[in-house]
Amino acid sequence: MAKNLRREQALEYHSQGRPGKIEVIPTKEAKSQRDLSLAYSPGVAEPCKEIAANKDDVYKYTAKGNLVAVISNGTAVLGLGDIGPEASKPVMEGKGVLFKIFADIDVFDIEMNEKDPEKFVQIVQALEPTFGGINHEDIKAPECFYIEQQLRERVNIPIMHDDQHGTAIISGAALLNALELQKKKIDKVRFVVNGAGAAAMSCVQLYISLGAKHENFTMFDKDGVLHRGRTDLDDTKQKFAIDAKKASIQLADAMKDADVFLGLSVGNVVTPAMIKSMAKRPIVFAMANPDPEISYEAATEVRDDIIMATGRTDFPNQVNNVLGFPYIFRGALDVRAKRINEAMKLAAVHAIADLTKQPVPDIVNLAYNQKNISFGAEYIIPKPLDPRLLSTVAPAVAKAAIESGVAQKTIDNWDNYAIELNKRLGLDNQIIRVLGSRARRDPRRIVFAEADNQKILKAASIIYDEGIAMPILLGAKNKIEAIAAANNIDLTDIPIIDPRSDEMEERRNFYGELFFKKRQRKGFNHYESIKIMKERNHFGCMMVETGDADAMLSGLTKNYDEAIRPALQIIGTEEGVKKIAGMYLLLTKRGPLFLADTTVNFNPTAEELADIAMLVAKEVRNFNLTPRIAMLSYSNFGSSKSPEAQLVAEATRILKQRNPSLVVDGEMQGMLAFNQEILRDNYPFSDLVGEEVNVLIFPNLTAGNVAYNLLKEIGGADAIGPILLGLKKPVHILQLGSSVRNIINMANIAVVDAQLKCKSDTAAIIERSPWWKRMKKNKK
């Protein structure tokens, strides 16, 4: 069922809205008649004439310099084999997405109905005027070798077959670090390699460039060991072939006293006994997918001195090509390299290896829910979410291109180049990937108070399946199961609790007694306290309050006041918090923006506005970001003496007095918060000069709510929220009609919130549950 669910989710993801995963967006204004006359005829003739006079100007007047073609004929797609060009298109679009989100490189995917290697080469060669680089993908061996070799000779733009070189570069970096930790020399160690396809051959050749010796390799393919008596080996494989007298050697024999095992073959071909027979302090890279040549648990169980890497996300040291190809192409494009040569690949290897030894930033520790990731046996290559990769690998590759003579452009200021690289992506926008990763590392129990809703059930199923949290559904079991069945939603192992049922009477009474103690002098008598526990929001909040759950999401079908009231009555505010506040997180091209108050306080006083800003600042720091706050008004620094403007000015004064180190200023118009030129020229005294504002505090609820909705609907920002601030324990109220995507995002927020606020035995409870066992199985 879980497999079928993931299949349906994948198909829906690709088909919903505009089919596929990519689109073309103009980079210039194209709204007026004048714009159109410049974009096309007659204005377009001018850059055409300039390029005709000087072909290099194509990089000045067109998108070529940031455009890569991802090209395949679909002959070796993932684990699917030769499925044809059309069926390979989702993979190529996906590759384009990775290029864009990790390195801001634009991609056209091209799927070609051509298996003849020479014709393939001729077609790609003819495309050279269009693209700044070519990424070959999922082309079977041995044709991929010929295609790449020929194109490297015939075209003057960078070409790379990521299936070969990406794996080689990342594993090469891991190898250097593993050898250092194991105190071994690359020219002395003995390698055993299982697999001799495109990736494996690229790996071993790169290892030779790093200092390994041909005579120290023993390689196997599907026909056995590579030996000099075989007539089916090409020139490259012959260099790694052993003496024909050893033609009968088996993998188990070769593994005895070997220092390094490299697997790029099939799963479960290596036994614990083979690992046990290896030399002291062995290195094992078992990179077959989805099942490695030997599991991480099996290998580490028999050797405590082993360093191991796999292609899996659920074990340490994942060899993931996304650590390399986006940044290698970024560096190559930025100096207009004619090719990606050995020097550039080696530069990437050393940059990735060296980065692993540097102190890991907090955002990476946060993403992987660890306190202090550091160089060692379980960290020999960087994590895929490390934001430093772009500004580390791309410059290293660019420098190597310049020094090796293949660059057609130089970079004058490398410090400025690194800053520009980081600005390309708005590094803060990795926040959602970071939150999701952190939630999955330490999942918690989330109560969904409105489980008799298709969106809630769909989101809960995804949250369960992806290991974000253990959902608990509140509502009538028959109704929930009927909705799930009608929409093909799998609820296996997800608990359903009906607060109104007879079997919950004892629990209702227990919760009711606690509620009565809290509210007995605030309008509730004993009978009402017991009775109200049949209401799901009250029951769910009491589950969180008593530790029967860690967080609650509600409000999808209720008005805000009705949904928030039980949380205030039962859970209450954090110590020192007088009023709660509501915040939205908007993901924009500038980076994340935190807006408050957007849901709770109608007309806060200056003191309350300062309190709201402090709550937001605290939450922003929990996202591992530095809050930089603009206190908004229609007035700029005293330009209006109205009570409304003076209230915001007073709130700003209070904030600065309370926390002098806080980056905050106001009152100011929204324009000033994002226009540094006007701010610097007219208000150079402002504490926000030179700062990238990421928090907007509005003078009242009307302004905040209207602004949030406009930014979301017209500005195209992705909104997450509302996030309630100031409660003792995590309860969040969904916006009326929230999408499944927003519910999942809010679940991530709730789990991370619970990790900070709920110190309980949740981990032990979850690990004993059927959900945990099934989630781990699904993950594998």
mmCIF file with all atom_site columns, C-alpha atoms in Angstrom, residues 64 118 145 203 223-224 247 254-255 369 376 411 419 452 483 486 496 499 514 522 525 529 580 602 644 694 696 700 716:
data_model
loop_
_atom_site.group_PDB
_atom_site.id
_atom_site.type_symbol
_atom_site.label_atom_id
_atom_site.label_alt_id
_atom_site.label_comp_id
_atom_site.label_asym_id
_atom_site.label_entity_id
_atom_site.label_seq_id
_atom_site.pdbx_PDB_ins_code
_atom_site.Cartn_x
_atom_site.Cartn_y
_atom_site.Cartn_z
_atom_site.occupancy
_atom_site.B_iso_or_equiv
_atom_site.pdbx_formal_charge
_atom_site.auth_seq_id
_atom_site.auth_comp_id
_atom_site.auth_asym_id
_atom_site.auth_atom_id
_atom_site.pdbx_PDB_model_num
ATOM 1  C CA . LYS A 1 64  ? 23.710  31.250  -23.336 1.00 0.00 ? 64  LYS A CA 1
ATOM 2  C CA . GLU A 1 118 ? 28.031  9.128   -34.132 1.00 0.00 ? 118 GLU A CA 1
ATOM 3  C CA . PHE A 1 145 ? 32.392  7.008   -23.476 1.00 0.00 ? 145 PHE A CA 1
ATOM 4  C CA . CYS A 1 203 ? 36.006  6.431   -10.581 1.00 0.00 ? 203 CYS A CA 1
ATOM 5  C CA . ASP A 1 223 ? 31.749  -11.899 -16.465 1.00 0.00 ? 223 ASP A CA 1
ATOM 6  C CA . GLY A 1 224 ? 34.223  -12.119 -13.605 1.00 0.00 ? 224 GLY A CA 1
ATOM 7  C CA . ALA A 1 247 ? 41.565  -15.519 -14.121 1.00 0.00 ? 247 ALA A CA 1
ATOM 8  C CA . ALA A 1 254 ? 40.175  -10.592 -3.800  1.00 0.00 ? 254 ALA A CA 1
ATOM 9  C CA . MET A 1 255 ? 38.690  -9.071  -0.663  1.00 0.00 ? 255 MET A CA 1
ATOM 10 C CA . ASN A 1 369 ? 19.348  17.510  13.975  1.00 0.00 ? 369 ASN A CA 1
ATOM 11 C CA . GLY A 1 376 ? 35.414  11.808  11.217  1.00 0.00 ? 376 GLY A CA 1
ATOM 12 C CA . ILE A 1 411 ? 37.409  36.634  -12.421 1.00 0.00 ? 411 ILE A CA 1
ATOM 13 C CA . ILE A 1 419 ? 29.322  36.863  -2.433  1.00 0.00 ? 419 ILE A CA 1
ATOM 14 C CA . ASP A 1 452 ? -12.766 13.988  8.841   1.00 0.00 ? 452 ASP A CA 1
ATOM 15 C CA . ILE A 1 483 ? -13.275 9.364   3.384   1.00 0.00 ? 483 ILE A CA 1
ATOM 16 C CA . ALA A 1 486 ? -13.132 6.971   -1.210  1.00 0.00 ? 486 ALA A CA 1
ATOM 17 C CA . ILE A 1 496 ? -7.813  7.213   15.019  1.00 0.00 ? 496 ILE A CA 1
ATOM 18 C CA . PRO A 1 499 ? -13.332 11.752  21.652  1.00 0.00 ? 499 PRO A CA 1
ATOM 19 C CA . LEU A 1 514 ? -7.722  18.780  34.650  1.00 0.00 ? 514 LEU A CA 1
ATOM 20 C CA . LYS A 1 522 ? -13.179 31.357  34.737  1.00 0.00 ? 522 LYS A CA 1
ATOM 21 C CA . ASN A 1 525 ? -18.503 24.367  36.045  1.00 0.00 ? 525 ASN A CA 1
ATOM 22 C CA . SER A 1 529 ? -15.620 20.780  31.839  1.00 0.00 ? 529 SER A CA 1
ATOM 23 C CA . ILE A 1 580 ? 0.381   35.417  21.792  1.00 0.00 ? 580 ILE A CA 1
ATOM 24 C CA . PHE A 1 602 ? -6.105  43.858  16.280  1.00 0.00 ? 602 PHE A CA 1
ATOM 25 C CA . GLU A 1 644 ? -0.407  55.787  14.598  1.00 0.00 ? 644 GLU A CA 1
ATOM 26 C CA . ASN A 1 694 ? 13.771  39.580  6.860   1.00 0.00 ? 694 ASN A CA 1
ATOM 27 C CA . LEU A 1 696 ? 8.233   42.967  8.892   1.00 0.00 ? 696 LEU A CA 1
ATOM 28 C CA . ASN A 1 700 ? -2.049  46.490  13.321  1.00 0.00 ? 700 ASN A CA 1
ATOM 29 C CA . GLY A 1 716 ? 3.674   34.768  -5.925  1.00 0.00 ? 716 GLY A CA 1
#
